[in-house]
């Protein structure tokens, strides 16, 4: 995704946040929020667009287009800068708490003079918020949970933010004449859901110019440590990147070492010691002679250790070494294995791209089948009606005629209500090719009620896939409480798939639950839940999560040929 789009979108979103602190017009604030999403999701780089070009982006009118032009000309938006100076930094710090809205942040600042997250936590524990209008026990509990969530996310970033930076660095450095190989390693290569810092590795005999090119990259805000073996920088967004340059004959060993995890490395090092070898960040050595054993690839390293190559997504010391020793590693599912996508939205509901554009993007991905699953009516703000849904179905049928190689499925994303019921009656539901059903409300039900709710949804013959099953939002909303083993047993029994939603802040089901569900016989659907053209690229993160859950192509229903998928969808 173009960086300019993300930055402009972030500024417009900040404008909406700042305006809501100052009590701005609610209609305007929502318009800004919508436009921010549309700009982030726009397929073209907005820095090349003029006023008329910007106005072709859905939901972007004249006023917002002018603000974006302000950004492309100056790198910022004047109104945002002005508002920043009007609102105390303390209040802005408080709005970072995911469960504290801008209005409440302003209230605690004005009533109690609280201007930091620590102060607020202490004030709640001391009971000082009691009596402030709008702050009951439930609100206090929510705020404390929000502070907790924020702390546990720490300084880590979502995987897409790290991947964007890593891709750009690897692409630039790979173009240098001194660089023989270049790749990212660390938790990003293992596809962890959040990333502490980005690790990049290059193979070369001439590190100096590589380090110079690295520190000269446009987004470098600070050089933390510089040297010819290792240089660390911080980006303008605060993310640390470590670059190591190693000689080409050590590439395999170095890549293995810096991919980690540390727990996996401890196991491989033990195996090396038993084989009379020494494995370190400097390479693979003969323990007696200290002679470097050339290991230009990771495969060679694992082979010397008597192991098959282990996929990075498995390297957490959670059984992969034992499986490798028995040559029983799973053949993990890949992006290329996917034949379809069963969850996506258009601008009929909260997507920002048209049906035609979404279908064209699915075609460009090389998919064989593709489901449009706009929101169902019980999510009232989406204003879905039977008529709109049927009109879309007709549109899909029409579009099918010009897309012979891509089977279009007409579906919907249903809402699982607190009792486990979904939108529409059986008659209307049977008109869909595929139904995803998700929890979009009442997230705080207790474990027993939530378990019943999800089990009932699985038992519904019209529900094929449970969408983003834990409903978590990484760093913002905790997963719902449920007896997952019971939910998974119901899914396996009824032939209902669990989704792996590829959104970087969802990655839902999370990998550890994926693995548990697989053991209980559950099948999965790895979907984008795309709301824009750019979101289709998120599929790599969903597949990464599936890989961390040890899934093979057979576990994933949207790798199956259409005939087999249709049998599964019949739920008989
Ligand atoms: P992160 O950055 O917190 O998301 O996680 P990683 O896994 O990328 O950790 P990082 O950046 O500290 O180190 C990258 C890899 O280097 C790590 O996965 C394994 C290896 N490594 C770093 N320090 C050690 C160590 O003290 N012992 C061993 N065995 N390996 C280490
Ligand atoms: Ca790292
Ligand atoms: Ca690191
Ligand atoms: Zn949803």
Coordinates of C-alpha atoms and ligand atoms in Angstrom, one line a residue:
X1 CA 0.0 0.0 0.0
X2 CA 1.2 3.5 -0.8
X3 CA 2.6 5.2 2.2
X4 CA 1.0 8.5 1.3
X5 CA -2.4 7.0 1.4
X6 CA -1.8 5.6 4.9
X7 CA -0.4 8.9 6.2
X8 CA -3.2 11.0 4.8
X9 CA -5.8 8.6 6.1
X10 CA -4.1 8.7 9.6
X11 CA -4.2 12.5 9.6
X12 CA -7.9 12.6 8.6
X13 CA -8.7 10.0 11.3
X14 CA -6.7 12.2 13.8
X15 CA -8.8 15.1 12.7
X16 CA -11.9 13.2 13.4
X17 CA -10.6 12.2 16.9
X18 CA -9.5 15.8 17.7
X19 CA -12.8 17.2 16.6
X20 CA -14.7 14.7 18.8
X21 CA -12.6 15.9 21.8
X22 CA -13.6 19.5 21.1
X23 CA -17.2 18.5 20.6
X24 CA -17.3 18.9 16.9
X25 CA -20.3 18.0 14.7
X26 CA -21.0 14.3 14.8
X27 CA -22.0 14.0 11.2
X28 CA -18.8 15.7 10.1
X29 CA -16.7 13.4 12.3
X30 CA -18.3 10.3 10.9
X31 CA -17.7 11.6 7.4
X32 CA -14.0 12.1 8.1
X33 CA -13.8 8.6 9.6
X34 CA -15.4 7.1 6.5
X35 CA -13.2 9.1 4.2
X36 CA -10.1 8.1 6.1
X37 CA -11.0 4.4 5.5
X38 CA -11.6 5.1 1.8
X39 CA -8.3 6.9 1.3
X40 CA -6.4 4.1 3.1
X41 CA -8.2 1.6 0.8
X42 CA -7.8 3.5 -2.4
X43 CA -5.7 1.5 -4.9
X44 CA -3.8 4.4 -6.5
X45 CA -1.2 6.5 -4.8
X46 CA -3.0 9.6 -3.7
X47 CA 0.2 11.8 -3.9
X48 CA -0.2 11.8 -7.7
X49 CA -3.8 13.0 -7.7
X50 CA -5.2 16.5 -8.1
X51 CA -8.4 17.9 -6.6
X52 CA -10.6 16.2 -9.3
X53 CA -8.7 13.0 -9.0
X54 CA -9.2 12.9 -5.2
X55 CA -12.9 13.6 -5.5
X56 CA -13.3 10.4 -7.5
X57 CA -12.5 8.5 -4.2
X58 CA -15.9 7.5 -2.8
X59 CA -16.9 9.6 0.3
X60 CA -14.2 12.2 -0.5
X61 CA -15.9 15.5 -1.1
X62 CA -14.4 18.9 -1.9
X63 CA -13.5 19.8 1.7
X64 CA -11.7 16.6 2.4
X65 CA -10.0 16.6 -0.9
X66 CA -8.5 20.0 -0.1
X67 CA -7.2 18.7 3.2
X68 CA -5.5 15.8 1.4
X69 CA -4.0 18.3 -1.1
X70 CA -2.7 20.2 1.9
X71 CA -1.1 17.0 3.1
X72 CA 0.5 16.2 -0.3
X73 CA 1.9 19.7 -0.6
X74 CA 3.1 20.2 3.0
X75 CA 3.3 16.7 4.6
X76 CA 0.6 17.7 7.1
X77 CA -2.9 19.1 7.4
X78 CA -3.0 22.6 8.8
X79 CA -6.2 22.1 10.7
X80 CA -4.8 19.0 12.5
X81 CA -1.7 21.0 13.5
X82 CA -4.0 23.8 14.9
X83 CA -6.2 21.4 16.8
X84 CA -3.1 19.7 18.3
X85 CA -2.0 22.9 19.8
X86 CA -5.5 23.6 21.3
X87 CA -5.9 20.2 23.0
X88 CA -3.6 19.4 25.9
X89 CA -1.1 16.6 25.1
X90 CA -2.4 14.8 28.3
X91 CA -5.9 14.5 26.8
X92 CA -4.4 13.2 23.5
X93 CA -2.4 10.6 25.5
X94 CA -5.6 9.5 27.3
X95 CA -7.4 8.9 24.0
X96 CA -4.9 6.2 23.2
X97 CA -6.7 4.0 25.7
X98 CA -8.9 1.9 23.4
X99 CA -11.9 1.8 25.7
X100 CA -11.9 5.5 26.6
X101 CA -13.6 7.8 24.1
X102 CA -12.5 11.3 23.4
X103 CA -15.4 12.9 25.4
X104 CA -14.5 10.9 28.5
X105 CA -10.9 11.7 28.1
X106 CA -11.7 15.4 28.1
X107 CA -14.0 15.0 31.1
X108 CA -11.4 13.4 33.4
X109 CA -8.9 16.1 32.3
X110 CA -11.3 18.9 33.0
X111 CA -12.9 17.6 36.2
X112 CA -9.8 16.0 37.8
X113 CA -6.8 17.4 36.0
X114 CA -5.8 13.8 34.9
X115 CA -3.4 14.0 32.0
X116 CA -1.7 10.6 31.8
X117 CA -2.6 7.0 31.6
X118 CA -0.8 6.2 34.8
X119 CA -2.7 9.0 36.7
X120 CA -6.0 7.7 35.3
X121 CA -5.3 4.1 36.4
X122 CA -4.4 5.3 39.9
X123 CA -7.5 7.6 40.1
X124 CA -9.8 4.7 39.3
X125 CA -8.2 2.5 41.9
X126 CA -8.5 5.3 44.5
X127 CA -12.2 5.7 43.7
X128 CA -11.7 9.3 42.6
X129 CA -13.8 8.9 39.4
X130 CA -16.9 8.1 41.5
X131 CA -19.2 11.0 41.2
X132 CA -17.9 12.2 37.9
X133 CA -20.8 12.3 35.5
X134 CA -20.9 9.3 33.1
X135 CA -18.4 7.1 35.1
X136 CA -20.1 4.1 36.7
X137 CA -18.5 1.0 37.9
X138 CA -18.9 -0.7 34.5
X139 CA -17.1 2.2 32.8
X140 CA -14.3 2.1 35.2
X141 CA -13.8 -1.6 34.7
X142 CA -13.8 -1.0 30.9
X143 CA -11.2 1.7 31.2
X144 CA -8.9 -0.5 33.4
X145 CA -9.3 -3.3 30.8
X146 CA -8.3 -0.9 28.1
X147 CA -5.2 0.3 30.0
X148 CA -4.3 -3.4 30.4
X149 CA -4.7 -4.1 26.7
X150 CA -2.6 -1.1 25.8
X151 CA 0.2 -2.1 28.1
X152 CA 0.2 -5.7 26.9
X153 CA 0.5 -4.6 23.3
X154 CA 3.5 -2.6 24.5
X155 CA 5.7 -1.2 21.8
X156 CA 5.0 -4.0 19.4
X157 CA 3.4 -3.3 16.0
X158 CA 0.9 -5.2 13.9
X159 CA 2.5 -7.5 11.3
X160 CA 1.4 -5.4 8.3
X161 CA 3.2 -2.3 9.6
X162 CA 6.4 -4.3 10.0
X163 CA 6.0 -6.1 6.7
X164 CA 5.6 -2.9 4.8
X165 CA 8.9 -1.5 6.2
X166 CA 10.7 -4.8 5.8
X167 CA 9.6 -5.2 2.1
X168 CA 10.8 -1.7 1.3
X169 CA 14.2 -2.2 2.9
X170 CA 14.8 -5.6 1.3
X171 CA 13.8 -4.3 -2.1
X172 CA 16.1 -1.3 -1.9
X173 CA 19.1 -3.2 -0.5
X174 CA 18.7 -6.1 -3.0
X175 CA 19.2 -3.5 -5.7
X176 CA 22.7 -2.6 -4.4
X177 CA 25.7 -4.2 -6.4
X178 CA 27.4 -5.3 -3.1
X179 CA 24.4 -7.3 -1.9
X180 CA 24.4 -11.0 -2.8
X181 CA 21.3 -12.0 -0.8
X182 CA 18.9 -10.1 1.3
X183 CA 15.8 -11.1 3.3
X184 CA 13.9 -10.4 6.5
X185 CA 14.3 -12.7 9.5
X186 CA 13.0 -12.6 13.1
X187 CA 9.4 -12.8 14.3
X188 CA 8.2 -11.3 11.0
X189 CA 9.6 -14.3 9.0
X190 CA 7.9 -16.5 11.6
X191 CA 4.7 -14.5 11.0
X192 CA 4.0 -13.7 14.6
X193 CA 0.9 -11.6 15.0
X194 CA 2.8 -8.6 16.5
X195 CA 6.4 -7.6 15.9
X196 CA 8.9 -6.1 18.4
X197 CA 11.5 -5.1 15.9
X198 CA 12.3 -5.9 12.2
X199 CA 15.4 -8.0 11.5
X200 CA 16.9 -7.8 8.1
X201 CA 19.9 -9.9 6.9
X202 CA 22.2 -9.3 3.9
X203 CA 25.0 -11.4 2.5
X204 CA 28.0 -9.4 1.2
X205 CA 31.8 -9.1 1.3
X206 CA 31.5 -5.3 1.4
X207 CA 29.1 -4.2 4.2
X208 CA 30.0 -0.5 4.5
X209 CA 28.1 0.9 1.5
X210 CA 25.1 -1.3 2.5
X211 CA 25.0 0.2 5.9
X212 CA 25.3 3.7 4.4
X213 CA 22.4 3.1 2.0
X214 CA 20.4 1.7 4.9
X215 CA 20.8 4.7 7.2
X216 CA 20.1 7.1 4.3
X217 CA 16.6 5.6 3.7
X218 CA 14.0 8.4 3.7
X219 CA 12.0 7.0 6.7
X220 CA 15.0 6.7 9.0
X221 CA 14.5 9.0 12.0
X222 CA 17.4 7.9 14.2
X223 CA 20.5 5.7 13.9
X224 CA 20.5 3.8 17.2
X225 CA 23.8 2.0 16.7
X226 CA 26.0 1.8 13.6
X227 CA 28.7 -0.7 12.6
X228 CA 29.7 -2.9 9.7
X229 CA 28.3 -6.1 11.2
X230 CA 25.1 -4.6 12.6
X231 CA 23.3 -1.3 12.3
X232 CA 20.0 -0.4 14.0
X233 CA 17.7 2.4 13.1
X234 CA 14.4 3.8 14.3
X235 CA 11.8 4.7 11.6
X236 CA 9.8 7.9 11.7
X237 CA 6.9 5.8 13.1
X238 CA 9.1 4.5 16.0
X239 CA 9.8 1.0 14.7
X240 CA 13.3 -0.4 15.2
X241 CA 15.0 -2.2 12.4
X242 CA 18.2 -4.2 12.9
X243 CA 20.3 -4.9 9.7
X244 CA 23.1 -7.5 9.9
X245 CA 25.5 -8.1 7.1
X246 CA 27.2 -11.5 7.0
X247 CA 29.7 -13.2 4.5
X248 CA 27.9 -15.2 1.9
X249 CA 29.2 -18.6 3.2
X250 CA 27.5 -18.0 6.5
X251 CA 24.1 -17.0 5.0
X252 CA 22.3 -20.2 5.8
X253 CA 23.4 -20.3 9.4
X254 CA 22.8 -16.6 10.0
X255 CA 19.3 -16.7 8.5
X256 CA 18.6 -19.7 10.7
X257 CA 19.9 -18.0 13.8
X258 CA 18.2 -14.6 13.3
X259 CA 14.9 -16.1 12.3
X260 CA 14.6 -17.7 15.8
X261 CA 12.7 -18.2 17.8
X262 CA 15.1 -18.2 20.6
X263 CA 13.4 -21.3 22.0
X264 CA 13.8 -23.1 18.6
X265 CA 17.4 -22.0 18.4
X266 CA 18.2 -23.5 21.8
X267 CA 16.9 -26.8 20.6
X268 CA 18.8 -26.7 17.3
X269 CA 22.0 -25.7 19.1
X270 CA 21.6 -28.7 21.4
X271 CA 21.3 -31.0 18.5
X272 CA 24.4 -29.4 16.9
X273 CA 26.4 -30.0 20.1
X274 CA 25.5 -33.6 20.1
X275 CA 26.7 -33.9 16.5
X276 CA 30.0 -32.3 17.3
X277 CA 29.1 -29.0 15.8
X278 CA 28.7 -25.4 17.0
X279 CA 25.8 -23.3 15.7
X280 CA 25.9 -19.6 16.3
X281 CA 25.1 -16.2 14.7
X282 CA 28.6 -16.5 13.1
X283 CA 27.9 -19.7 11.3
X284 CA 28.0 -23.5 11.7
X285 CA 31.4 -24.7 12.9
X286 CA 33.2 -28.0 13.7
X287 CA 33.4 -28.0 17.5
X288 CA 36.9 -29.4 17.6
X289 CA 38.7 -27.6 14.8
X290 CA 36.6 -24.4 14.9
X291 CA 36.5 -24.7 11.1
X292 CA 33.6 -22.9 9.4
X293 CA 31.3 -25.3 7.7
X294 CA 30.0 -23.6 4.6
X295 CA 26.3 -23.3 4.9
X296 CA 25.0 -21.0 2.2
X297 CA 21.4 -22.1 2.7
X298 CA 19.2 -23.0 5.6
X299 CA 18.5 -26.4 4.1
X300 CA 22.2 -27.2 4.4
X301 CA 22.2 -26.2 8.1
X302 CA 19.2 -28.4 8.9
X303 CA 20.6 -31.2 6.9
X304 CA 23.9 -31.1 8.8
X305 CA 21.8 -31.4 12.0
X306 CA 20.0 -34.4 10.6
X307 CA 16.7 -32.5 10.2
X308 CA 14.4 -31.7 7.3
X309 CA 14.1 -27.9 6.7
X310 CA 11.6 -26.5 9.2
X311 CA 9.1 -23.9 8.0
X312 CA 9.7 -20.5 9.9
X313 CA 6.1 -20.4 11.0
X314 CA 6.7 -23.6 13.0
X315 CA 9.9 -22.5 14.8
X316 CA 8.5 -21.9 18.3
X317 CA 9.6 -25.1 20.0
X318 CA 6.0 -26.3 20.3
X319 CA 6.6 -29.7 18.8
X320 CA 8.3 -29.0 15.5
X321 CA 11.7 -30.4 16.6
X322 CA 10.1 -33.7 17.6
X323 CA 8.1 -33.8 14.4
X324 CA 11.2 -33.0 12.3
X325 CA 13.1 -35.8 14.0
X326 CA 10.4 -38.2 13.0
X327 CA 10.2 -36.6 9.5
X328 CA 6.5 -35.9 10.3
X329 CA 6.3 -32.1 9.7
X330 CA 3.1 -31.0 8.0
X331 CA 3.1 -29.8 4.4
X332 CA 1.8 -26.3 5.3
X333 CA -0.8 -24.5 3.3
X334 CA 0.4 -21.5 1.1
X335 CA -1.1 -18.5 -0.6
X336 CA -0.8 -20.4 -3.9
X337 CA -2.9 -23.3 -2.6
X338 CA -5.9 -21.0 -2.2
X339 CA -8.5 -21.3 -4.9
X340 CA -11.1 -19.0 -3.4
X341 CA -12.0 -16.4 -0.8
X342 CA -15.3 -16.8 1.1
X343 CA -15.6 -13.4 2.9
X344 CA -15.6 -10.0 1.3
X345 CA -17.6 -6.7 1.3
X346 CA -18.5 -4.1 -1.3
X347 CA -19.8 -0.5 -1.1
X348 CA -23.3 -1.9 -0.8
X349 CA -22.4 -2.1 3.0
X350 CA -19.2 -0.9 4.6
X351 CA -16.8 -1.7 1.8
X352 CA -15.2 1.1 -0.1
X353 CA -14.9 -0.6 -3.6
X354 CA -17.6 -1.5 -6.1
X355 CA -18.7 -5.1 -6.7
X356 CA -17.1 -4.9 -10.2
X357 CA -13.7 -3.7 -8.7
X358 CA -13.7 -6.4 -6.0
X359 CA -14.5 -9.1 -8.6
X360 CA -11.7 -7.8 -10.9
X361 CA -9.3 -8.0 -8.0
X362 CA -10.3 -11.5 -7.1
X363 CA -9.7 -12.4 -10.7
X364 CA -6.3 -10.8 -10.7
X365 CA -5.4 -12.9 -7.6
X366 CA -6.0 -15.9 -9.8
X367 CA -8.9 -17.3 -7.8
X368 CA -11.3 -19.9 -9.1
X369 CA -14.2 -18.9 -6.9
X370 CA -15.0 -15.8 -4.9
X371 CA -17.8 -15.0 -2.5
X372 CA -19.4 -11.5 -1.9
X373 CA -20.7 -11.5 1.6
X374 CA -22.1 -8.1 2.5
X375 CA -23.5 -7.4 5.9
X376 CA -27.0 -8.7 6.8
X377 CA -29.8 -6.3 8.2
X378 CA -29.4 -6.8 12.0
X379 CA -26.2 -4.8 11.8
X380 CA -28.5 -1.8 11.5
X381 CA -26.0 0.9 10.6
X382 CA -25.4 -1.0 7.3
X383 CA -29.0 -0.5 6.3
X384 CA -29.3 -3.8 4.4
X385 CA -32.7 -4.8 3.1
X386 CA -34.1 -7.8 1.3
X387 CA -34.5 -5.8 -1.9
X388 CA -30.9 -4.6 -1.9
X389 CA -29.6 -8.1 -1.3
X390 CA -31.7 -9.5 -4.2
X391 CA -30.6 -6.7 -6.5
X392 CA -27.0 -7.5 -5.7
X393 CA -27.6 -11.2 -6.4
X394 CA -28.9 -10.2 -9.9
X395 CA -25.9 -8.0 -10.4
X396 CA -23.6 -10.9 -9.4
X397 CA -25.4 -13.2 -11.9
X398 CA -24.9 -10.5 -14.6
X399 CA -21.2 -10.1 -13.8
X400 CA -20.7 -13.8 -13.9
X401 CA -21.4 -13.8 -17.7
X402 CA -18.2 -11.8 -18.3
X403 CA -16.1 -13.8 -15.9
X404 CA -16.1 -17.4 -17.2
X405 CA -12.9 -18.4 -15.3
X406 CA -14.1 -17.2 -11.9
X407 CA -17.2 -18.7 -10.2
X408 CA -18.9 -15.9 -8.3
X409 CA -20.7 -17.0 -5.1
X410 CA -23.4 -14.8 -3.6
X411 CA -23.2 -14.8 0.1
X412 CA -23.7 -12.7 3.2
X413 CA -22.1 -12.1 6.6
X414 CA -24.8 -12.8 9.2
X415 CA -24.9 -11.5 12.7
X416 CA -25.0 -14.0 15.5
X417 CA -27.4 -12.5 18.1
X418 CA -26.9 -13.0 21.9
X419 CA -29.0 -16.3 21.7
X420 CA -27.2 -17.7 18.7
X421 CA -29.8 -16.8 16.1
X422 CA -29.0 -15.1 12.8
X423 CA -30.7 -12.7 10.4
X424 CA -33.5 -13.7 8.0
X425 CA -35.6 -16.9 7.9
X426 CA -34.7 -20.2 6.5
X427 CA -36.3 -19.5 3.2
X428 CA -34.3 -16.3 2.5
X429 CA -31.1 -17.9 3.8
X430 CA -31.4 -20.8 1.5
X431 CA -31.0 -18.4 -1.4
X432 CA -27.3 -17.8 -0.6
X433 CA -24.4 -19.8 -1.9
X434 CA -22.5 -19.2 1.3
X435 CA -23.2 -17.7 4.7
X436 CA -20.5 -16.5 7.1
X437 CA -21.9 -15.8 10.6
X438 CA -20.1 -13.5 13.1
X439 CA -20.3 -12.0 16.5
X440 CA -20.7 -8.2 16.1
X441 CA -22.3 -7.2 19.4
X442 CA -22.7 -8.3 23.1
X443 CA -19.0 -9.2 23.2
X444 CA -18.9 -9.4 27.0
X445 CA -21.3 -12.3 27.6
X446 CA -20.1 -14.8 30.1
X447 CA -18.4 -18.0 29.0
X448 CA -21.4 -20.3 29.2
X449 CA -23.7 -17.9 27.3
X450 CA -21.0 -17.2 24.6
X451 CA -20.3 -20.9 24.2
X452 CA -24.1 -21.7 23.7
X453 CA -24.3 -18.8 21.3
X454 CA -21.5 -20.0 19.1
X455 CA -22.6 -23.7 19.3
X456 CA -26.1 -22.7 18.2
X457 CA -24.7 -20.8 15.2
X458 CA -22.7 -23.9 14.2
X459 CA -25.9 -26.0 14.5
X460 CA -27.7 -23.7 12.0
X461 CA -27.8 -25.6 8.7
X462 CA -27.5 -22.3 6.8
X463 CA -24.3 -21.2 8.5
X464 CA -21.2 -22.4 6.7
X465 CA -18.4 -20.4 8.3
X466 CA -18.0 -18.7 11.7
X467 CA -16.4 -15.4 10.9
X468 CA -13.6 -14.0 13.0
X469 CA -14.6 -16.4 15.8
X470 CA -13.1 -14.6 18.9
X471 CA -14.0 -11.1 17.6
X472 CA -10.8 -9.8 19.1
X473 CA -9.1 -6.6 17.9
X474 CA -5.4 -6.9 18.7
X475 CA -4.4 -4.3 21.2
X476 CA -8.0 -2.9 21.3
X477 CA -10.6 -5.5 22.2
X478 CA -10.0 -8.8 24.0
X479 CA -11.2 -12.1 22.6
X480 CA -14.7 -13.2 23.7
X481 CA -14.9 -15.7 26.5
X482 CA -15.9 -19.2 25.3
X483 CA -15.2 -22.9 26.0
X484 CA -13.4 -23.2 22.7
X485 CA -13.1 -27.0 22.8
X486 CA -16.8 -27.2 23.0
X487 CA -17.3 -24.8 20.2
X488 CA -14.8 -26.6 18.0
X489 CA -16.4 -30.0 18.7
X490 CA -19.7 -28.5 17.6
X491 CA -18.0 -27.1 14.4
X492 CA -16.5 -30.5 13.6
X493 CA -19.7 -32.3 14.2
X494 CA -21.9 -30.0 12.1
X495 CA -19.4 -29.4 9.3
X496 CA -19.1 -25.7 10.0
X497 CA -15.7 -24.1 9.2
X498 CA -13.9 -21.7 11.5
X499 CA -12.6 -18.6 9.7
X500 CA -9.1 -17.3 9.8
X501 CA -9.7 -13.7 9.1
X502 CA -6.6 -12.1 7.5
X503 CA -7.0 -8.6 8.8
X504 CA -3.7 -7.7 10.6
X505 CA -5.5 -6.5 13.7
X506 CA -7.8 -9.6 13.8
X507 CA -5.9 -12.7 12.7
X508 CA -8.9 -14.6 14.0
X509 CA -8.9 -17.5 14.8
X510 CA -5.5 -16.9 16.5
X511 CA -2.9 -19.6 15.7
X512 CA -2.9 -21.4 19.0
X513 CA -6.7 -21.9 18.8
X514 CA -6.3 -23.0 15.1
X515 CA -4.1 -25.7 16.3
X516 CA -6.5 -26.8 19.0
X517 CA -9.4 -26.8 16.6
X518 CA -7.5 -28.8 14.0
X519 CA -6.9 -31.5 16.6
X520 CA -10.6 -31.7 17.2
X521 CA -11.3 -32.2 13.5
X522 CA -12.3 -28.7 12.5
X523 CA -12.0 -27.3 8.9
X524 CA -11.0 -23.7 8.2
X525 CA -11.7 -20.9 5.7
X526 CA -8.8 -18.5 5.2
X527 CA -10.4 -15.3 4.1
X528 CA -9.5 -11.6 3.5
X529 CA -12.8 -10.1 4.8
X530 CA -11.7 -7.5 2.2
X531 CA -13.5 -4.1 2.4
X532 CA -11.2 -2.6 -0.3
X533 CA -9.1 -3.6 -3.2
X534 CA -5.9 -3.3 -1.1
X535 CA -7.2 -5.6 1.6
X536 CA -6.9 -8.5 -0.8
X537 CA -3.2 -8.4 -0.1
X538 CA -3.8 -9.2 3.6
X539 CA -4.2 -12.8 2.6
X540 CA -0.5 -13.5 3.4
X541 CA -1.2 -12.7 7.1
X542 CA -4.1 -15.1 7.3
X543 CA -2.1 -17.8 5.6
X544 CA 0.8 -17.1 8.0
X545 CA -1.6 -17.6 10.9
X546 CA -2.9 -20.9 9.3
X547 CA 0.8 -22.0 9.0
X548 CA 1.5 -21.1 12.6
X549 CA -1.6 -23.3 13.3
X550 CA 0.1 -26.2 11.4
X551 CA -2.6 -26.4 8.7
X552 CA -2.2 -28.3 5.5
X553 CA -4.2 -27.6 2.3
X554 CA -6.6 -30.4 3.2
X555 CA -7.6 -28.5 6.4
X556 CA -8.6 -25.4 4.5
X557 CA -11.9 -25.6 2.6
X558 CA -11.0 -22.7 0.2
X559 CA -8.1 -24.7 -1.2
X560 CA -10.5 -27.4 -2.3
X561 CA -11.9 -27.7 -5.8
X562 CA -15.3 -26.1 -6.2
X563 CA -17.2 -29.4 -6.3
X564 CA -15.7 -30.5 -3.0
X565 CA -16.4 -27.1 -1.5
X566 CA -20.1 -27.2 -2.6
X567 CA -20.5 -30.6 -0.9
X568 CA -19.1 -29.1 2.3
X569 CA -21.5 -26.1 2.0
X570 CA -24.5 -28.5 1.6
X571 CA -23.8 -29.4 5.3
X572 CA -25.5 -32.8 4.9
Ligands
LIG1 P1 10.5 -9.6 18.3 O1 11.5 -8.8 17.7 O2 10.3 -9.4 19.8 O3 9.2 -9.6 17.6 O4 11.0 -11.2 18.2 P2 12.3 -11.8 17.5 O5 12.1 -13.2 17.5 O6 12.4 -11.1 16.1 O7 13.5 -11.4 18.4 P3 14.8 -10.5 18.2 O8 14.6 -9.4 17.3 O9 15.2 -10.1 19.6 O10 15.9 -11.5 17.7 C1 15.8 -12.1 16.4 C2 16.2 -13.5 16.5 O11 17.6 -13.6 16.9 C3 15.5 -14.3 17.6 O12 14.3 -14.8 17.1 C4 16.5 -15.4 17.8 C5 17.8 -14.8 17.7 N1 18.3 -14.4 19.0 C6 18.4 -13.1 19.5 N2 19.0 -13.2 20.7 C7 19.2 -14.4 21.0 C8 19.8 -15.1 22.1 O13 20.2 -14.5 23.1 N3 19.8 -16.5 22.0 C9 19.4 -17.2 21.0 N4 19.5 -18.5 20.9 N5 18.9 -16.6 19.9 C10 18.8 -15.2 19.9
LIG2 CA1 12.7 -8.9 15.8
LIG3 CA1 16.0 -7.6 16.6
LIG4 ZN1 -17.5 -9.2 10.5

